[in-house]
Coordinates of C-alpha atoms (C1' of nucleotides) in Angstrom, one line a residue:
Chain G
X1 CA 0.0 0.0 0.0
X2 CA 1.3 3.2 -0.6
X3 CA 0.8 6.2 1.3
X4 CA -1.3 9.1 0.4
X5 CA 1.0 11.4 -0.9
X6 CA 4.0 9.6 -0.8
X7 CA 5.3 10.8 -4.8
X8 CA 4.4 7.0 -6.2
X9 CA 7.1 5.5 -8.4
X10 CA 8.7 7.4 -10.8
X11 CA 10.0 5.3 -14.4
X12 CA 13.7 6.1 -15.2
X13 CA 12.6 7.4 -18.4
X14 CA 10.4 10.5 -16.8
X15 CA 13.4 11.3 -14.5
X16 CA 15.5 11.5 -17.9
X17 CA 12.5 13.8 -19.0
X18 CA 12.2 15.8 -16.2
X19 CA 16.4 16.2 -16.4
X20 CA 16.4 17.3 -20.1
X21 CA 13.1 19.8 -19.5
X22 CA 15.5 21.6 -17.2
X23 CA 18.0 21.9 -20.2
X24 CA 15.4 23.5 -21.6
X25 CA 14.1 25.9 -19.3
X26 CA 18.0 26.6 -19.0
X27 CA 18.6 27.3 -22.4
X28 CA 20.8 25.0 -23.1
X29 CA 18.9 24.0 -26.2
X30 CA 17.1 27.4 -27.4
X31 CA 14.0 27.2 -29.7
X32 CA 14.7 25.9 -32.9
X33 CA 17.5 24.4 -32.5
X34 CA 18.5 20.7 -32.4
X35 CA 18.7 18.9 -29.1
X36 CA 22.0 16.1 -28.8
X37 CA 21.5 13.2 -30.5
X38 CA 19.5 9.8 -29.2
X39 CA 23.2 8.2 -28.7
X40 CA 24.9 11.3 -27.0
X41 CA 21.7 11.6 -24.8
X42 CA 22.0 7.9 -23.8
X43 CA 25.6 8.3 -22.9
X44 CA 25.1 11.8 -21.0
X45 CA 22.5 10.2 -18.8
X46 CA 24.0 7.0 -18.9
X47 CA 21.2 5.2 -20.1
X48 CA 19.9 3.1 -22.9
X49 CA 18.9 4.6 -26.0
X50 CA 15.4 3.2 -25.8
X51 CA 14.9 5.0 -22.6
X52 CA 16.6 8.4 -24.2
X53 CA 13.7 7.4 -27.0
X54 CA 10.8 7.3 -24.3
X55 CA 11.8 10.3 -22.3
X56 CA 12.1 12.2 -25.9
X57 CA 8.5 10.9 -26.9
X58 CA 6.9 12.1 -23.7
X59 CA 8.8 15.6 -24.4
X60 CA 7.0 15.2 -28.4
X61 CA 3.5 14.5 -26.6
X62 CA 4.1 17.8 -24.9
X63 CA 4.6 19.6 -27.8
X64 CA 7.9 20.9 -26.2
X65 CA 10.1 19.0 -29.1
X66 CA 9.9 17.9 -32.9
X67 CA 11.1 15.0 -33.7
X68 CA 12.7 14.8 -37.4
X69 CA 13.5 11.5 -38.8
X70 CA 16.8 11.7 -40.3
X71 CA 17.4 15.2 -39.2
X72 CA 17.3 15.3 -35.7
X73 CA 15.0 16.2 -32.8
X74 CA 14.4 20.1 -32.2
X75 CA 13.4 22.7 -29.6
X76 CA 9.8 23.0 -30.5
X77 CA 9.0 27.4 -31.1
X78 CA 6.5 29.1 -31.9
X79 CA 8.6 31.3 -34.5
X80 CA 7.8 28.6 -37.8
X81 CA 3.6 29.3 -37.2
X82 CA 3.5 32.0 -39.7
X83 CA 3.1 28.8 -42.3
X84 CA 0.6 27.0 -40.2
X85 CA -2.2 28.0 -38.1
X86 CA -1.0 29.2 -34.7
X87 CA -1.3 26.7 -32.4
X88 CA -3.2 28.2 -29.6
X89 CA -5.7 29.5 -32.2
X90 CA -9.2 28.0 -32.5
X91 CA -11.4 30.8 -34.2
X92 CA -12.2 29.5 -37.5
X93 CA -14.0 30.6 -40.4
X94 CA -17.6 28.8 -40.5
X95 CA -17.3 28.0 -44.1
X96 CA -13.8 25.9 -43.7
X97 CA -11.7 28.0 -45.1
X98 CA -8.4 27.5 -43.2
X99 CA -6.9 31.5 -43.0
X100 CA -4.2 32.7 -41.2
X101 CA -5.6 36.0 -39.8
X102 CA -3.9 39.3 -39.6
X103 CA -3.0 40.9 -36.2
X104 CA -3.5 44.6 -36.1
X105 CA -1.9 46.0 -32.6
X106 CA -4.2 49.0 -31.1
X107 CA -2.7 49.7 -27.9
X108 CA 0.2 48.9 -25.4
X109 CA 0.1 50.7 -21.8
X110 CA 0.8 49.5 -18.5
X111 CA -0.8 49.4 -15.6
X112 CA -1.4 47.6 -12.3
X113 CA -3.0 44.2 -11.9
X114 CA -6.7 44.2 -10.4
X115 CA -7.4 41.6 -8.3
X116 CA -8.9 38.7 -10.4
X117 CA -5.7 39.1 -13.4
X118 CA -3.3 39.0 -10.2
X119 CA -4.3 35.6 -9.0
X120 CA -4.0 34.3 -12.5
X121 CA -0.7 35.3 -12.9
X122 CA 0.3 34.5 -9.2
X123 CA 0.8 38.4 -8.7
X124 CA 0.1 40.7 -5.8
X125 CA -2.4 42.9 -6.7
X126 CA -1.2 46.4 -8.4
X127 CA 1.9 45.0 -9.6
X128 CA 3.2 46.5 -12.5
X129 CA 1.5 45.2 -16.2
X130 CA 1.3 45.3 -19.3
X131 CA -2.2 45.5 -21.1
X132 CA -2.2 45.4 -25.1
X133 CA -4.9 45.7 -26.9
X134 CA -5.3 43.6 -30.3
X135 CA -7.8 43.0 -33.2
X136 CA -7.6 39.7 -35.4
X137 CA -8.9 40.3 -38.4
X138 CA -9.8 37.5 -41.0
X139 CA -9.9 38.3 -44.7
X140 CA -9.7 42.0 -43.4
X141 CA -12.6 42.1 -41.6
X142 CA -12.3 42.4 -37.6
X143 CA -13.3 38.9 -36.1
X144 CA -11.5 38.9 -32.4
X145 CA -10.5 41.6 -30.0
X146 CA -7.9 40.5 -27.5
X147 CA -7.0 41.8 -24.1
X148 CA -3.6 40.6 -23.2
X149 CA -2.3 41.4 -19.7
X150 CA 1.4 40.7 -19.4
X151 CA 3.7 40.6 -16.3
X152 CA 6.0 43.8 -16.5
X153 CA 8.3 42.0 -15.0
X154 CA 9.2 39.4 -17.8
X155 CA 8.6 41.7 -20.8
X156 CA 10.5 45.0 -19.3
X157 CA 11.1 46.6 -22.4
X158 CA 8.1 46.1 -24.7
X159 CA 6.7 48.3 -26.6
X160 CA 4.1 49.3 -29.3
X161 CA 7.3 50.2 -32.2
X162 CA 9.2 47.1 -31.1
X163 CA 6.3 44.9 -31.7
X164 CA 5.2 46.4 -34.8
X165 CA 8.8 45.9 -36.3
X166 CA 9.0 41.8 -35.2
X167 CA 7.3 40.0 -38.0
X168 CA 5.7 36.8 -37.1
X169 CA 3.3 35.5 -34.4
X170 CA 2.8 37.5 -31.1
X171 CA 4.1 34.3 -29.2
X172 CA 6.9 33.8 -31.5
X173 CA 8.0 37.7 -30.4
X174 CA 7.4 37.0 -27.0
X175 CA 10.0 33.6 -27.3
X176 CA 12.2 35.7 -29.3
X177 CA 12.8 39.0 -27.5
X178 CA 12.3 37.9 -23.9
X179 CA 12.7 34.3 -23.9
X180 CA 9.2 33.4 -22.4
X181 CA 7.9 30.5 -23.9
X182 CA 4.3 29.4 -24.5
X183 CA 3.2 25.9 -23.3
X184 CA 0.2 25.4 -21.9
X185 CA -3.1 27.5 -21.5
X186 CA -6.3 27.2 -20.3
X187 CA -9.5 28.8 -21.8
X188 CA -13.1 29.4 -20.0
X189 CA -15.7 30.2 -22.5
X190 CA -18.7 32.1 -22.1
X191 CA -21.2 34.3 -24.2
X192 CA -21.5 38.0 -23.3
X193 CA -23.0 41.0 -24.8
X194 CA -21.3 43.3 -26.7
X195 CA -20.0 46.9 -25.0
X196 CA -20.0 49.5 -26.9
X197 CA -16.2 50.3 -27.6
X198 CA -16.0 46.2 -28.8
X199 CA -19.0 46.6 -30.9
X200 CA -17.6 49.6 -32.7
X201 CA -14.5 47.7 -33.6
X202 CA -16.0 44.7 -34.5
X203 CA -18.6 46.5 -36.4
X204 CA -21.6 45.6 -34.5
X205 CA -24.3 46.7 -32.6
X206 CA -23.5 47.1 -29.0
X207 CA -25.4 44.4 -27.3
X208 CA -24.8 41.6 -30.1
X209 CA -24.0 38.1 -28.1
X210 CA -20.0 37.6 -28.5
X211 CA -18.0 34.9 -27.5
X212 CA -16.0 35.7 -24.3
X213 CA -12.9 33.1 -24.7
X214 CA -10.2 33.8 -21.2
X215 CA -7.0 32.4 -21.2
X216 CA -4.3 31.7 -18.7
X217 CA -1.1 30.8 -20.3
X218 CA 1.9 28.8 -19.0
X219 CA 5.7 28.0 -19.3
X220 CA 7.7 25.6 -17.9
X221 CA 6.6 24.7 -14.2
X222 CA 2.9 25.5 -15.5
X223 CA 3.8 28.8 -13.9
X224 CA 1.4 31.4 -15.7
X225 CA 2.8 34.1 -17.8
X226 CA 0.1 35.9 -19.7
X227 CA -3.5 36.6 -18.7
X228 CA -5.7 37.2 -21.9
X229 CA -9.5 38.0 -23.0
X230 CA -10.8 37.8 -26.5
X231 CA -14.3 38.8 -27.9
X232 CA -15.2 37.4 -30.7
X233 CA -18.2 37.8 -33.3
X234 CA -19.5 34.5 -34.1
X235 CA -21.6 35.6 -37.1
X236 CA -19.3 34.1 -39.4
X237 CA -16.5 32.2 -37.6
X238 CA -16.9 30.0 -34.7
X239 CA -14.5 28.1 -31.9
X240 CA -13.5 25.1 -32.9
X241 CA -12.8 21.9 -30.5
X242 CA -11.8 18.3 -31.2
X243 CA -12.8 15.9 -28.1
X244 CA -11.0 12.8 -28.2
Chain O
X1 CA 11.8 9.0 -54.5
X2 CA 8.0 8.2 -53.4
X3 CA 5.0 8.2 -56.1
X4 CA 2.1 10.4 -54.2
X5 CA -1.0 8.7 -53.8
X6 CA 1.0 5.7 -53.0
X7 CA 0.6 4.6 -49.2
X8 CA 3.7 5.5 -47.2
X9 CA 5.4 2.8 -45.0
X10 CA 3.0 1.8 -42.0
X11 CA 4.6 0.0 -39.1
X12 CA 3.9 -3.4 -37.7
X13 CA 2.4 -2.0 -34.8
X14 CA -0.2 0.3 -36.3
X15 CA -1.2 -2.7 -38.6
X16 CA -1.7 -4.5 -35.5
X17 CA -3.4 -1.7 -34.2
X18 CA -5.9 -1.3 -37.2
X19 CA -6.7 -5.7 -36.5
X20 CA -7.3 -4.9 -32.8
X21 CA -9.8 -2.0 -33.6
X22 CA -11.4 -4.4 -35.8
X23 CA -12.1 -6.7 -33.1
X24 CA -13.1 -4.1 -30.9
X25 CA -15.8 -2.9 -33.7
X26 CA -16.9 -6.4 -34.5
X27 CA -17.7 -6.7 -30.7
X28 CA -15.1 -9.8 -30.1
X29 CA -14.1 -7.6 -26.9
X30 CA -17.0 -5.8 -25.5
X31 CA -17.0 -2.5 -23.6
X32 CA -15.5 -3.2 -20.0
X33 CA -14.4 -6.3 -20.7
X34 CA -10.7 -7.1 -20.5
X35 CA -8.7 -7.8 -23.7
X36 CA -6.5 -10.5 -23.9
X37 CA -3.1 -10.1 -22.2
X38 CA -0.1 -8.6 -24.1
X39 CA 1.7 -12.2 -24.4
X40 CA -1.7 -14.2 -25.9
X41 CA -1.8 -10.8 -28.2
X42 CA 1.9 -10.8 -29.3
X43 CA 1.6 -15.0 -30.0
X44 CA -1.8 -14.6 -31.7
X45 CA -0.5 -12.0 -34.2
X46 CA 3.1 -13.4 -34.1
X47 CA 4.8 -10.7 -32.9
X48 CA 6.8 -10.0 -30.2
X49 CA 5.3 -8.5 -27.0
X50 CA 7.2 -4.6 -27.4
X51 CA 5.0 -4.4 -30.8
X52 CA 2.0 -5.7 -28.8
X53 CA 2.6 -2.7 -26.4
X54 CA 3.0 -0.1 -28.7
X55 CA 0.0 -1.2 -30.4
X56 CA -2.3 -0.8 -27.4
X57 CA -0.3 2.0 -26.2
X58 CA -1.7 4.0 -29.9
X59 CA -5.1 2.5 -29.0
X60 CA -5.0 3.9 -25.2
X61 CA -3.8 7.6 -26.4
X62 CA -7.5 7.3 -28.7
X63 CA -9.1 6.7 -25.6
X64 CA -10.6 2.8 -26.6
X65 CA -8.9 0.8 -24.2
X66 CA -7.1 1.8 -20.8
X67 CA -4.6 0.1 -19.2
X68 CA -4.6 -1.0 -15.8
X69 CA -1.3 -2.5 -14.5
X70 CA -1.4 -5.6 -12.7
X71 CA -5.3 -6.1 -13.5
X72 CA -5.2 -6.1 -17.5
X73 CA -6.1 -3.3 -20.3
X74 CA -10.1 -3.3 -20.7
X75 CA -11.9 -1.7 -23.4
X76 CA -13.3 2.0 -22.9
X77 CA -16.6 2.6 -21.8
X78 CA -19.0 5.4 -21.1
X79 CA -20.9 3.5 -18.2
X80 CA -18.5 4.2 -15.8
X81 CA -18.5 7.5 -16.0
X82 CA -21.5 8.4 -14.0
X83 CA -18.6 8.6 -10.6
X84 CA -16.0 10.7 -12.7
X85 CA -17.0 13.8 -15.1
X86 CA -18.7 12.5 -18.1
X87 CA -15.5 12.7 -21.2
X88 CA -16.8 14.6 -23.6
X89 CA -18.9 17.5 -21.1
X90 CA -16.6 20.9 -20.8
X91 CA -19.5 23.2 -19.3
X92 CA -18.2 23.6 -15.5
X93 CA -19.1 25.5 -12.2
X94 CA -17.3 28.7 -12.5
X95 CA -16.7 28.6 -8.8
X96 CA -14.6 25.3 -9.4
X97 CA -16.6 23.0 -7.7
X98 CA -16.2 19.2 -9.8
X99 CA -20.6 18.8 -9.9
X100 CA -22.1 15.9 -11.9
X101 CA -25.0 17.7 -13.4
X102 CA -28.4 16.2 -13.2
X103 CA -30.0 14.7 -17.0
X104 CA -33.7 15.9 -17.5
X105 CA -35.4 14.5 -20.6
X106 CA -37.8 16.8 -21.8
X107 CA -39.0 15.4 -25.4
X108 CA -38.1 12.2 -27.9
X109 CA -39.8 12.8 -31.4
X110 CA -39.1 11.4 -34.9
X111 CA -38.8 13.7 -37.5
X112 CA -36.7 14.4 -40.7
X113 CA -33.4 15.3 -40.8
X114 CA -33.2 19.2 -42.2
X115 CA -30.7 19.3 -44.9
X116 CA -27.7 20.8 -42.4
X117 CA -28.1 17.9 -40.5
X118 CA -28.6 15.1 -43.1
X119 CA -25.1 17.1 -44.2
X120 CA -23.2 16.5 -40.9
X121 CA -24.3 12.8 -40.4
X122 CA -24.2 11.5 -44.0
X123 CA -28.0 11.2 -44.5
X124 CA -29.8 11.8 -47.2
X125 CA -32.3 14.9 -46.6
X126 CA -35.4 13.9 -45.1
X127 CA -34.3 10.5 -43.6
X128 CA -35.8 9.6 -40.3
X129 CA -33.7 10.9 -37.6
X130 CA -34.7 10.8 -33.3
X131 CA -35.0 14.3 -32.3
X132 CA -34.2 14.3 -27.8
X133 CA -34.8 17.3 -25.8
X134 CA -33.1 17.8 -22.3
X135 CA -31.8 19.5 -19.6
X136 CA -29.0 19.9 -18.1
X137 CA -28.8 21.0 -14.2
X138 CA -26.2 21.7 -12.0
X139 CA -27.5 21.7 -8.6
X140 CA -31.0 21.4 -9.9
X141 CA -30.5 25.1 -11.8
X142 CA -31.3 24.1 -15.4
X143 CA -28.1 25.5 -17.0
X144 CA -28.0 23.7 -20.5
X145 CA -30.6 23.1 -23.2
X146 CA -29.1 19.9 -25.8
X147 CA -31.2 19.2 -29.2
X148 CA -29.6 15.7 -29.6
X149 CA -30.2 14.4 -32.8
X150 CA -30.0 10.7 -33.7
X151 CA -29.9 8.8 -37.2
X152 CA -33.4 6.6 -36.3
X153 CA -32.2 3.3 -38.2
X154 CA -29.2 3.2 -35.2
X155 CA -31.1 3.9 -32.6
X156 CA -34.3 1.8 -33.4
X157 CA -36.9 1.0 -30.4
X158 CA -36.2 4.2 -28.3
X159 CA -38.3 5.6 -26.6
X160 CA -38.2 8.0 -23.8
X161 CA -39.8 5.2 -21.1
X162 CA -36.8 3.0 -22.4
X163 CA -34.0 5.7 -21.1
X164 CA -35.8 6.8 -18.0
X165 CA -35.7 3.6 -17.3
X166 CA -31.8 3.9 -17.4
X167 CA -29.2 4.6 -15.0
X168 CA -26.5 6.0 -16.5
X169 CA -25.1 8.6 -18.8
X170 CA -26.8 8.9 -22.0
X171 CA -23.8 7.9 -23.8
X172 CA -23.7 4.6 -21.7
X173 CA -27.0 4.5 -22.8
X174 CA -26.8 4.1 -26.3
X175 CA -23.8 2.4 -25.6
X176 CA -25.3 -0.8 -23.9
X177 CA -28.7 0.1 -25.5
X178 CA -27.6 0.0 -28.8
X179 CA -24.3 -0.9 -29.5
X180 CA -23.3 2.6 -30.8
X181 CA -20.1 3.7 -29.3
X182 CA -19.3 7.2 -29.1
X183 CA -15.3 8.0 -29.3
X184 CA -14.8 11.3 -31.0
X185 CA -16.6 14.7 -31.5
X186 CA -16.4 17.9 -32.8
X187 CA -17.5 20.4 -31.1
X188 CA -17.9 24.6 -33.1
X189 CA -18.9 27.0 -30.5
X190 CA -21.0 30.3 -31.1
X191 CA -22.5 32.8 -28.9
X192 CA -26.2 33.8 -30.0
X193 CA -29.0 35.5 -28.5
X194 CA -31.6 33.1 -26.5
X195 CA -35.1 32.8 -28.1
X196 CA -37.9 32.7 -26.1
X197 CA -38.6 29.2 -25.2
X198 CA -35.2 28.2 -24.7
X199 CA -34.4 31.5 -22.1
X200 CA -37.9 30.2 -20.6
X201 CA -36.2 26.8 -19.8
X202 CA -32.9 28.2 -19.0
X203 CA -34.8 31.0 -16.7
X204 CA -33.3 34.0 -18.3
X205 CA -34.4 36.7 -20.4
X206 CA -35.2 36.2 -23.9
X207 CA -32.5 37.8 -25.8
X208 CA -29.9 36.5 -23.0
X209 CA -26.2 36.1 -24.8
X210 CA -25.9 31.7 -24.9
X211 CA -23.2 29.9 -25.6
X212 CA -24.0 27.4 -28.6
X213 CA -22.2 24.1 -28.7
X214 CA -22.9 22.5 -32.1
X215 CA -21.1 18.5 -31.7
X216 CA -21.1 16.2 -34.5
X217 CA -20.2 12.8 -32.8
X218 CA -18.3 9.5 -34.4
X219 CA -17.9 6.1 -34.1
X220 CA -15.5 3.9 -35.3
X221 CA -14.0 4.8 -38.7
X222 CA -15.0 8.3 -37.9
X223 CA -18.4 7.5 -39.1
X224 CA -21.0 10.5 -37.5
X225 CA -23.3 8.6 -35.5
X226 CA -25.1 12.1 -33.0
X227 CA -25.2 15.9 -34.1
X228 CA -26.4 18.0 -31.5
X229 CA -26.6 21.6 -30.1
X230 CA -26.3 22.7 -26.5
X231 CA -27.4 26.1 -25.4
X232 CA -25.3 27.3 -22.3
X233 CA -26.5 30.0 -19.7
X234 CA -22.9 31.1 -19.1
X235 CA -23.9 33.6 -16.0
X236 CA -22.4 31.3 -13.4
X237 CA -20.9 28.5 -15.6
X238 CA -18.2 28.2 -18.3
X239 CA -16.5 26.1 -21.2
X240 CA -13.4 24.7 -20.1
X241 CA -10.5 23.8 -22.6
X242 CA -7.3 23.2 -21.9
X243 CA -4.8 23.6 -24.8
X244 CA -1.7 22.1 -24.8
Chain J
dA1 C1' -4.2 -11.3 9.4
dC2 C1' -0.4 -12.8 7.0
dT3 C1' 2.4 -14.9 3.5
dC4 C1' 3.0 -16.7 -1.0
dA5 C1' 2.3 -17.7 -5.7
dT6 C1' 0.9 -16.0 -9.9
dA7 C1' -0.8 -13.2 -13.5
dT8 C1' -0.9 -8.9 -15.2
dC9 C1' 1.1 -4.5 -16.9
dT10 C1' 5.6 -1.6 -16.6
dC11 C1' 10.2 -0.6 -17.2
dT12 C1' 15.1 -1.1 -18.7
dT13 C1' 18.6 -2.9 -21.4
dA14 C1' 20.8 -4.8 -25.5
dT15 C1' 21.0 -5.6 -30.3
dA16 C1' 19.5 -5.4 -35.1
dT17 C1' 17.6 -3.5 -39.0
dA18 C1' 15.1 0.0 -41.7
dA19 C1' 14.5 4.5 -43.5
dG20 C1' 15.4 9.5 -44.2
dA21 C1' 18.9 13.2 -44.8
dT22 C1' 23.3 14.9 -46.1
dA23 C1' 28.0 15.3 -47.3
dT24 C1' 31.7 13.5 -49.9
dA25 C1' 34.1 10.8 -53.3
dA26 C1' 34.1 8.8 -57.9
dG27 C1' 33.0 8.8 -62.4
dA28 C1' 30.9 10.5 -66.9
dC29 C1' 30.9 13.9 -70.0
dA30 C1' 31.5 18.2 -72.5
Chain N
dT1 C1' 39.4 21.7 -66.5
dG2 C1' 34.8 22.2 -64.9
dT3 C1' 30.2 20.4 -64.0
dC4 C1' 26.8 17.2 -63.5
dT5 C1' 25.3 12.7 -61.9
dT6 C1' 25.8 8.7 -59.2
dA7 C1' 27.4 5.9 -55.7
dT8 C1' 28.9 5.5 -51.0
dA9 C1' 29.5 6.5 -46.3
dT10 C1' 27.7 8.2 -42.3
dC11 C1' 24.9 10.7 -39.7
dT12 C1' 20.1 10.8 -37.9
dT13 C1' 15.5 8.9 -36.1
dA14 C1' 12.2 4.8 -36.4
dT15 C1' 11.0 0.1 -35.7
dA16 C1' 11.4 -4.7 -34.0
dT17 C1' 12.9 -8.3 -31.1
dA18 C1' 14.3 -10.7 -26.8
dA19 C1' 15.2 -11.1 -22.0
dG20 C1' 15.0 -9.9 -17.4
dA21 C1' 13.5 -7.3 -13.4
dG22 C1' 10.0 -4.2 -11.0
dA23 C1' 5.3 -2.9 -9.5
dT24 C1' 0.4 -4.0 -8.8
dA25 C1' -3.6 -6.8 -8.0
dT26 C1' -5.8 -11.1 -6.7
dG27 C1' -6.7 -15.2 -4.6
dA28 C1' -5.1 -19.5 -2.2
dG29 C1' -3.3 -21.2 1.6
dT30 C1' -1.6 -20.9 6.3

DNA sequence: ACTCATATCTCTTATATAAGATATAAGACA
DNA sequence: TGTCTTATATCTTATATAAGAGATATGAGT
């Protein structure tokens, strides 16, 4: 019987994980980049190259490497999305078209945390943020207005010009220039009507039902990073989930 | 250099894979039960027990068997979900408390299936389709309105006396009822405006923002077997996603 | 209650082989 | 000589096998 508590067995092959997720967070294998090969890894940790294999699949299933056959295994980053869909993205257009949408940046100020964003990010309340202020807009039209509330702390030096001059995804910026990296998030859904200010951007009238999607984002450690809000119309575009 | 079109190289254990979910569709291994241990596998498809393993370890990560060391891996089934959160419900308390909302049946017609449905479960237009009506309640607050519709030649001989009369999630139901096994669904979320019966049902005002969960739901061979819509009061409940 | 045997899944190692990617050497040819 | 093509070697990840030890659950016997 094992205790309550008690941490329960843990397989060679997570420790190996858990070992090479600190490379990571160390940056000791940046974004992009390939990680040591299945041999060197085995010999590093002094293991067999089947468990290497295992520790490197459970770091695929988290989306925190690429594996490459032939090529190598990489530092999964968020700076090759501008192909693909982001991945954090689920607004879709209804008729299955798959666009990339275009991000148009309306507004970066800072601020202090109110109470509810503070105990998503694990802040005190009133510490210093960042609040931007973002419109997605698909085929040109004006689909999603997002809130994002950043920790001053980890992005000391943003601003609306430096942003505006990165090209790519926001989350590839935010890897790039100040190293925080995107892993996780959590999204609560819920319908809400339209304010005035959103309804004039997204060029409707002010009491339309929008979808209300919040996110709390995490890095390594699940320690959360970035507190967001979008409002989207779903006139013609929706959110899109696969159960499985 | 590979022609396109041709099939690319599949391994020995996703062969093995595709056998196994044949047996689990024909029914040789029934919902519950225990398959056959990983050594009478590897010997009946003569191969060794690693390949076995990674075979059932693909068929685990879709959710149709689960593993259960020491005791055997047993094939996935909805009727034991009425302890745990039923797989496929995201609406939650917003205050964070785990409920097991409450099933109401309101309504079981036949009908026709409009031409949006026929669409989304490959019917022709017009076919006889089951059209349920229920409620969902979290702590006897009515909170969810779901249209479940049902292709009629699956789901012969149901009536509504024949699931009161069951205990159990719906999806056990039609599970064990019917032999229909539900494994994957798609779920596009909108937010829309409440019409007047449903915000009667719902207690809120007609008008009242909703969110709208449209789920086309498959079987085996992604085959849509369920299309339904879900209306949301989202006051004091939310969507939960996690992405990852 | 306790121990023990046994059947199950789980993990680790070791060894081969296959398949994809890439660089380099060798040869054909103008 | 210079360039193109082909062959080869050598990386990489991917797949398969076999054998043994560990962990968990169950039931039989004491």
């Amino acid at each position: 019987m094992s205790t309550p508590g008690t941490p329960s067995f843990q397989p060679l092959y997570l420790q190996i994980k858990a070992l090479m997720v600190k490379s990571l967070e160390a940056g000791e294998w940046r974004p992009g980049e390939a990680i040591p090969s299945d041999l060197e890894l085995a010999s590093r940790f002094s293991v067999s190259q089947g468990t290497v294999r295992r520790a490197i699949d459970a770091l695929a299933d988290d989306n925190l490497v690429v594996r490459r056959q032939g090529k190598g295994t990489f530092v999964a980053t968020h700076t090759e999305e501008t192909v693909s869909m982001p991945r954090f993205l689920r607004i879709r257009r209804d008729d299955g078209v798959d666009e990339h949408p275009g991000s148009r940046l309306l507004d970066v100020r800072r601020g202090k945390a109110p109470a509810d964003v503070a105990r998503a990010l694990d802040l005190k309340p009133g510490e210093p943020v960042l609040v931007l202020t973002r419109v997605l807009e698909f085929g040109g039209v004006p689909v999603v207005v997002d809130e994002i509330t950043l920790p001053a702390a980890l992005f000391r030096g943003l601003t609306r010009a430096k942003y505006e001059a990165y090209q790519g995804s926001m989350y590839g910026f935010f890897e790039t220039q100040f190293g925080v990296r995107m892993l996780k998030a959590r999204e609560r859904l819920k319908a809400i009507a339209a304010d005035a200010r959103t309804a004039a951007i997204l060029g409707v009238a002010p009491g339309t039902p929008l979808l209300a999607v919040e996110r709390v984002t995490t890095t390594y450690g699940d320690r959360p990073v970035e507190w967001r809000r979008g409002l989207s119309t779903t006139l013609h575009h929706h959110y899109l989930n696969e159960l499985g």
